[in-house]
Amino acid sequence: MSDAVITEKTIVIRGRKVVGGVAEGEALVTRDRISGWGGIDPRTGTVIETRHELRGQSFAGKVLVFPGAKGSSGWSAMFHMTRLMNSAPAAFLFNEMTTKMALGAVVTHSPSMTDFERDPLECIATGDWVRVDADRGVIEITKKNNASGDRS
């Protein structure tokens, strides 16, 4: 299958595992890359970068959907601190694999995926419920506008 599968309630996208595991949660989506050093507060998981569209929002416990990392190699250290302070994302979904992104995913221990058959930035909106099964390479998206509100 080369495209996402759409059922009445769920969109399914396949991709490649970076860090294994299964997690689910509310999506937090940005088309902006995220800076680690000086761009996030690791105590709260809040984006603090001045001109970032997510400034003031926390990714703690959420499925973070974004293009990838920007900035220095301090990126992975800042995201490692989010894990130590219990403010890490539940999972990472990102389009551009770099060494800092890979290391950040590994030290955060959050299930992470990349190399998708369809761009998750086109399919997932902030507030959607997302289940990431990185071991199987599958993302299941339940749109937030689901009329029944049922997320099972």
mmCIF file of C-alpha atoms in Angstrom:
data_model
loop_
_atom_site.group_PDB
_atom_site.id
_atom_site.type_symbol
_atom_site.label_atom_id
_atom_site.label_comp_id
_atom_site.label_asym_id
_atom_site.label_seq_id
_atom_site.Cartn_x
_atom_site.Cartn_y
_atom_site.Cartn_z
ATOM 1 C CA MET A 1 0.000 0.000 0.000
ATOM 2 C CA SER A 2 1.525 3.306 -0.999
ATOM 3 C CA ASP A 3 -1.002 5.649 0.583
ATOM 4 C CA ALA A 4 -2.719 6.121 3.925
ATOM 5 C CA VAL A 5 -5.707 3.913 4.677
ATOM 6 C CA ILE A 6 -8.786 5.874 5.675
ATOM 7 C CA THR A 7 -11.650 4.207 7.510
ATOM 8 C CA GLU A 8 -14.724 5.843 8.993
ATOM 9 C CA LYS A 9 -12.876 6.759 12.189
ATOM 10 C CA THR A 10 -9.161 6.253 11.678
ATOM 11 C CA ILE A 11 -6.353 7.222 9.310
ATOM 12 C CA VAL A 12 -3.435 4.778 9.209
ATOM 13 C CA ILE A 13 0.038 5.787 8.011
ATOM 14 C CA ARG A 14 3.076 3.541 7.823
ATOM 15 C CA GLY A 15 6.639 4.658 8.431
ATOM 16 C CA ARG A 16 10.033 3.569 9.752
ATOM 17 C CA LYS A 17 10.881 3.008 13.402
ATOM 18 C CA VAL A 18 13.609 5.153 14.942
ATOM 19 C CA VAL A 19 12.940 4.222 18.587
ATOM 20 C CA GLY A 20 10.633 1.309 19.331
ATOM 21 C CA GLY A 21 7.635 1.193 21.577
ATOM 22 C CA VAL A 22 3.972 2.091 21.638
ATOM 23 C CA ALA A 23 2.455 5.347 22.885
ATOM 24 C CA GLU A 24 -0.663 7.349 22.322
ATOM 25 C CA GLY A 25 -1.912 10.789 23.111
ATOM 26 C CA GLU A 26 -3.111 14.098 21.826
ATOM 27 C CA ALA A 27 -1.126 15.454 18.883
ATOM 28 C CA LEU A 28 0.791 18.722 19.008
ATOM 29 C CA VAL A 29 1.657 19.696 15.434
ATOM 30 C CA THR A 30 3.978 22.333 14.022
ATOM 31 C CA ARG A 31 5.465 22.964 10.601
ATOM 32 C CA ASP A 32 8.403 24.730 12.296
ATOM 33 C CA ARG A 33 11.518 22.876 13.360
ATOM 34 C CA ILE A 34 12.111 22.960 17.109
ATOM 35 C CA SER A 35 15.288 24.280 18.707
ATOM 36 C CA GLY A 36 16.406 22.388 21.802
ATOM 37 C CA TRP A 37 18.999 24.637 23.398
ATOM 38 C CA GLY A 38 17.188 27.887 24.180
ATOM 39 C CA GLY A 39 14.045 26.748 22.412
ATOM 40 C CA ILE A 40 12.377 24.624 25.091
ATOM 41 C CA ASP A 41 11.986 24.611 28.862
ATOM 42 C CA PRO A 42 12.862 21.019 29.823
ATOM 43 C CA ARG A 43 11.173 21.359 33.231
ATOM 44 C CA THR A 44 7.741 21.802 31.655
ATOM 45 C CA GLY A 45 8.191 20.647 28.066
ATOM 46 C CA THR A 46 7.152 24.113 26.925
ATOM 47 C CA VAL A 47 8.360 25.705 23.696
ATOM 48 C CA ILE A 48 9.968 29.035 24.644
ATOM 49 C CA GLU A 49 11.568 30.014 21.337
ATOM 50 C CA THR A 50 10.568 33.625 20.647
ATOM 51 C CA ARG A 51 9.138 33.351 17.131
ATOM 52 C CA HIS A 52 7.967 29.737 17.211
ATOM 53 C CA GLU A 53 4.293 29.057 16.448
ATOM 54 C CA LEU A 54 4.100 26.754 19.519
ATOM 55 C CA ARG A 55 5.598 29.321 21.926
ATOM 56 C CA GLY A 56 3.981 28.839 25.332
ATOM 57 C CA GLN A 57 2.597 25.373 24.546
ATOM 58 C CA SER A 58 3.785 22.184 26.230
ATOM 59 C CA PHE A 59 4.528 18.947 24.396
ATOM 60 C CA ALA A 60 4.732 16.960 27.666
ATOM 61 C CA GLY A 61 2.883 13.667 27.247
ATOM 62 C CA LYS A 62 1.766 14.550 23.713
ATOM 63 C CA VAL A 63 2.617 13.100 20.324
ATOM 64 C CA LEU A 64 4.915 15.753 18.851
ATOM 65 C CA VAL A 65 4.545 16.007 15.055
ATOM 66 C CA PHE A 66 7.122 18.276 13.412
ATOM 67 C CA PRO A 67 9.646 18.451 10.568
ATOM 68 C CA GLY A 68 12.672 17.828 12.812
ATOM 69 C CA ALA A 69 15.343 19.393 14.987
ATOM 70 C CA LYS A 70 17.195 22.645 14.436
ATOM 71 C CA GLY A 71 20.170 24.201 16.120
ATOM 72 C CA SER A 72 23.171 22.748 17.862
ATOM 73 C CA SER A 73 23.984 19.307 19.181
ATOM 74 C CA GLY A 74 22.599 20.560 22.506
ATOM 75 C CA TRP A 75 19.188 19.608 21.102
ATOM 76 C CA SER A 76 19.451 16.021 22.285
ATOM 77 C CA ALA A 77 20.696 17.079 25.739
ATOM 78 C CA MET A 78 17.693 19.354 26.261
ATOM 79 C CA PHE A 79 15.258 16.635 25.217
ATOM 80 C CA HIS A 80 17.094 14.139 27.426
ATOM 81 C CA MET A 81 16.394 16.494 30.327
ATOM 82 C CA THR A 82 12.676 16.418 29.456
ATOM 83 C CA ARG A 83 12.721 12.675 30.064
ATOM 84 C CA LEU A 84 14.502 13.107 33.398
ATOM 85 C CA MET A 85 11.963 15.764 34.427
ATOM 86 C CA ASN A 86 8.894 13.802 33.245
ATOM 87 C CA SER A 87 8.023 16.373 30.594
ATOM 88 C CA ALA A 88 9.042 14.471 27.447
ATOM 89 C CA PRO A 89 6.716 13.949 24.507
ATOM 90 C CA ALA A 90 4.834 10.637 24.490
ATOM 91 C CA ALA A 91 6.169 10.073 20.953
ATOM 92 C CA PHE A 92 8.005 11.833 18.115
ATOM 93 C CA LEU A 93 6.836 11.854 14.484
ATOM 94 C CA PHE A 94 9.262 13.767 12.263
ATOM 95 C CA ASN A 95 10.086 14.055 8.576
ATOM 96 C CA GLU A 96 13.801 14.839 8.533
ATOM 97 C CA MET A 97 16.241 12.414 10.123
ATOM 98 C CA THR A 98 19.435 14.028 11.412
ATOM 99 C CA THR A 99 21.966 12.803 13.943
ATOM 100 C CA LYS A 100 20.692 15.253 16.576
ATOM 101 C CA MET A 101 17.088 14.128 15.956
ATOM 102 C CA ALA A 102 18.026 10.448 16.195
ATOM 103 C CA LEU A 103 20.041 10.951 19.377
ATOM 104 C CA GLY A 104 17.275 13.073 20.901
ATOM 105 C CA ALA A 105 14.727 10.340 20.213
ATOM 106 C CA VAL A 106 17.004 7.674 21.693
ATOM 107 C CA VAL A 107 17.823 9.539 24.922
ATOM 108 C CA THR A 108 14.199 10.591 25.398
ATOM 109 C CA HIS A 109 13.088 6.932 25.126
ATOM 110 C CA SER A 110 9.952 8.067 23.293
ATOM 111 C CA PRO A 111 8.622 5.867 20.477
ATOM 112 C CA SER A 112 9.703 7.649 17.297
ATOM 113 C CA MET A 113 9.110 7.279 13.574
ATOM 114 C CA THR A 114 10.179 8.872 10.286
ATOM 115 C CA ASP A 115 10.212 8.097 6.520
ATOM 116 C CA PHE A 116 6.428 7.999 6.187
ATOM 117 C CA GLU A 117 4.461 6.837 3.166
ATOM 118 C CA ARG A 118 2.424 10.022 3.555
ATOM 119 C CA ASP A 119 3.399 13.270 5.302
ATOM 120 C CA PRO A 120 1.935 13.239 8.834
ATOM 121 C CA LEU A 121 1.931 17.058 8.771
ATOM 122 C CA GLU A 122 -0.737 16.767 6.056
ATOM 123 C CA CYS A 123 -2.842 14.218 7.968
ATOM 124 C CA ILE A 124 -2.556 15.127 11.657
ATOM 125 C CA ALA A 125 -3.825 18.290 13.338
ATOM 126 C CA THR A 126 -3.214 19.525 16.859
ATOM 127 C CA GLY A 127 -5.792 17.864 19.091
ATOM 128 C CA ASP A 128 -6.150 14.675 17.043
ATOM 129 C CA TRP A 129 -5.680 11.462 19.013
ATOM 130 C CA VAL A 130 -2.652 9.541 17.728
ATOM 131 C CA ARG A 131 -1.487 6.017 18.510
ATOM 132 C CA VAL A 132 2.137 5.331 17.560
ATOM 133 C CA ASP A 133 3.240 1.708 17.267
ATOM 134 C CA ALA A 134 6.838 2.233 16.223
ATOM 135 C CA ASP A 135 7.616 -1.484 16.504
ATOM 136 C CA ARG A 136 5.109 -2.216 13.720
ATOM 137 C CA GLY A 137 5.769 1.056 11.889
ATOM 138 C CA VAL A 138 2.128 2.150 12.157
ATOM 139 C CA ILE A 139 0.446 5.412 13.165
ATOM 140 C CA GLU A 140 -3.314 5.454 13.801
ATOM 141 C CA ILE A 141 -4.962 8.884 13.786
ATOM 142 C CA THR A 142 -8.430 9.598 15.144
ATOM 143 C CA LYS A 143 -9.492 13.057 14.023
ATOM 144 C CA LYS A 144 -10.557 15.430 16.806
ATOM 145 C CA ASN A 145 -13.756 16.267 14.937
ATOM 146 C CA ASN A 146 -15.013 12.684 15.311
ATOM 147 C CA ALA A 147 -18.713 13.322 16.009
ATOM 148 C CA SER A 148 -19.080 10.570 18.605
ATOM 149 C CA GLY A 149 -16.000 11.660 20.544
ATOM 150 C CA ASP A 150 -15.166 7.965 20.869
ATOM 151 C CA ARG A 151 -11.415 7.371 20.801
ATOM 152 C CA SER A 152 -11.437 3.606 21.209
#
